[in-house]
Amino acid sequence: MPLADVSFGDLLLLVVEIFLFVIWIWILFAIIGDLFRDHELSGWAKAIWIVALVFLPFLGALIYLVARGTGMRERTIKAQAEAKQHFDEYVREQAHTSPADELHKLNELREKGALSQVEFDQAKAKLLG
């Protein structure tokens, strides 16, 4: 089919078809991700859902979204909260400095003249408790 035979309507239809195909793949990935994120569902039930998605893709996805859509949302929110918690713990762990490091920084600031001796002593007393 030469390029001259392609009309604007054909190109527009192609763009819509590609868009719908990408959305379809996105929905399948979301459903499969939710299936394996759900620890309450047995392995056999997961296998049945996967078979349904492979052999009856549109009907299987529609039934899944209707039957398990609410739980899908809750599991996603829970997974995001857990990921945020792990990230926050990691940041706190990496940012933790020892009192010796803090005293060294305070001493450098005092030597540079950014802190007076009184301010240094107050910060040191606060740091050491």
Coordinates of C-alpha atoms in Angstrom, one line a residue:
M1 CA 0.0 0.0 0.0
P2 CA 1.7 3.2 -1.2
L3 CA 1.9 6.1 1.2
A4 CA -0.3 8.2 -1.3
D5 CA -3.2 5.8 -0.7
V6 CA -3.3 6.5 3.1
S7 CA -5.9 9.1 4.0
F8 CA -6.0 11.3 7.1
G9 CA -8.9 9.1 8.5
D10 CA -6.7 6.0 8.1
L11 CA -3.9 7.7 10.1
L12 CA -6.3 8.9 12.7
L13 CA -7.7 5.4 13.1
L14 CA -4.2 3.9 13.4
V15 CA -3.4 6.4 16.2
V16 CA -6.6 5.5 18.1
E17 CA -5.9 1.7 17.6
I18 CA -2.3 2.2 19.0
F19 CA -3.7 4.2 21.9
L20 CA -6.2 1.5 22.8
F21 CA -3.6 -1.2 22.4
V22 CA -1.3 0.6 24.9
I23 CA -4.1 1.1 27.3
W24 CA -5.0 -2.6 27.0
I25 CA -1.4 -3.6 27.8
W26 CA -1.3 -1.2 30.7
I27 CA -4.5 -2.7 32.1
L28 CA -3.1 -6.3 31.8
F29 CA 0.1 -5.3 33.6
A30 CA -1.9 -3.7 36.4
I31 CA -4.1 -6.8 36.8
I32 CA -1.2 -9.2 36.7
G33 CA 0.7 -7.0 39.2
D34 CA -2.3 -7.0 41.5
L35 CA -2.7 -10.7 41.2
F36 CA 0.9 -11.4 42.4
R37 CA 0.7 -8.6 45.0
D38 CA -2.4 -10.3 46.7
H39 CA -1.1 -12.7 49.3
E40 CA -4.6 -13.8 50.3
L41 CA -5.3 -15.4 46.9
S42 CA -4.2 -19.0 46.4
G43 CA -1.8 -20.0 43.7
W44 CA -4.5 -22.0 42.0
A45 CA -6.8 -18.9 41.9
K46 CA -4.0 -16.8 40.5
A47 CA -3.4 -19.5 37.8
I48 CA -7.1 -19.5 36.9
W49 CA -7.1 -15.7 36.5
I50 CA -4.0 -15.8 34.3
V51 CA -5.6 -18.5 32.1
A52 CA -8.7 -16.4 31.9
L53 CA -6.7 -13.4 30.9
V54 CA -4.8 -15.3 28.2
F55 CA -7.8 -17.2 26.6
L56 CA -10.6 -14.7 27.2
P57 CA -8.6 -11.4 27.5
F58 CA -11.4 -8.8 27.3
L59 CA -14.0 -10.7 29.3
G60 CA -11.4 -11.9 31.9
A61 CA -10.1 -8.4 32.4
L62 CA -13.6 -7.0 32.7
I63 CA -14.7 -9.6 35.2
Y64 CA -11.5 -9.1 37.2
L65 CA -12.0 -5.3 37.4
V66 CA -15.6 -5.7 38.5
A67 CA -15.0 -8.5 41.0
R68 CA -11.7 -7.3 42.5
G69 CA -11.5 -3.6 41.6
T70 CA -11.9 -2.3 45.2
G71 CA -9.3 -4.7 46.6
M72 CA -7.0 -3.8 43.8
R73 CA -7.1 -0.1 44.9
E74 CA -6.5 -1.0 48.5
R75 CA -3.6 -3.3 47.7
T76 CA -2.0 -0.6 45.6
I77 CA -2.3 2.0 48.3
K78 CA -0.9 -0.4 50.9
A79 CA 2.1 -1.2 48.6
Q80 CA 2.8 2.5 48.0
A81 CA 2.7 3.2 51.8
E82 CA 5.1 0.3 52.5
A83 CA 7.5 1.5 49.8
K84 CA 7.4 5.1 51.2
Q85 CA 8.0 3.7 54.7
H86 CA 11.0 1.7 53.5
F87 CA 12.4 4.7 51.7
D88 CA 12.0 7.0 54.7
E89 CA 13.7 4.4 56.9
Y90 CA 16.6 4.2 54.4
V91 CA 17.0 8.0 54.3
R92 CA 17.0 8.2 58.1
E93 CA 19.5 5.4 58.3
Q94 CA 21.8 7.0 55.8
A95 CA 21.5 10.5 57.3
H96 CA 22.2 9.3 60.8
T97 CA 25.5 10.8 62.1
S98 CA 27.2 10.1 65.3
P99 CA 27.8 12.6 68.1
A100 CA 31.5 12.5 67.4
D101 CA 30.8 13.7 63.8
E102 CA 28.6 16.5 65.1
L103 CA 31.2 17.6 67.5
H104 CA 33.8 17.6 64.8
K105 CA 31.5 19.8 62.6
L106 CA 30.9 22.2 65.5
N107 CA 34.6 22.5 66.2
E108 CA 35.3 23.3 62.5
L109 CA 32.6 26.0 62.7
R110 CA 34.1 27.4 65.9
E111 CA 37.6 27.4 64.3
K112 CA 36.3 29.3 61.2
G113 CA 34.7 31.9 63.4
A114 CA 31.1 31.0 62.5
L115 CA 30.4 30.0 66.1
S116 CA 31.5 31.8 69.3
Q117 CA 32.9 29.8 72.2
V118 CA 29.7 30.3 74.1
E119 CA 27.6 29.0 71.1
F120 CA 29.9 26.1 70.7
D121 CA 29.6 25.2 74.4
Q122 CA 25.8 25.4 74.3
A123 CA 25.6 23.2 71.2
K124 CA 28.1 20.7 72.7
A125 CA 26.1 20.5 75.9
K126 CA 22.9 20.0 73.9
L127 CA 24.5 17.3 71.8
L128 CA 26.0 15.4 74.7
G129 CA 22.7 15.6 76.6

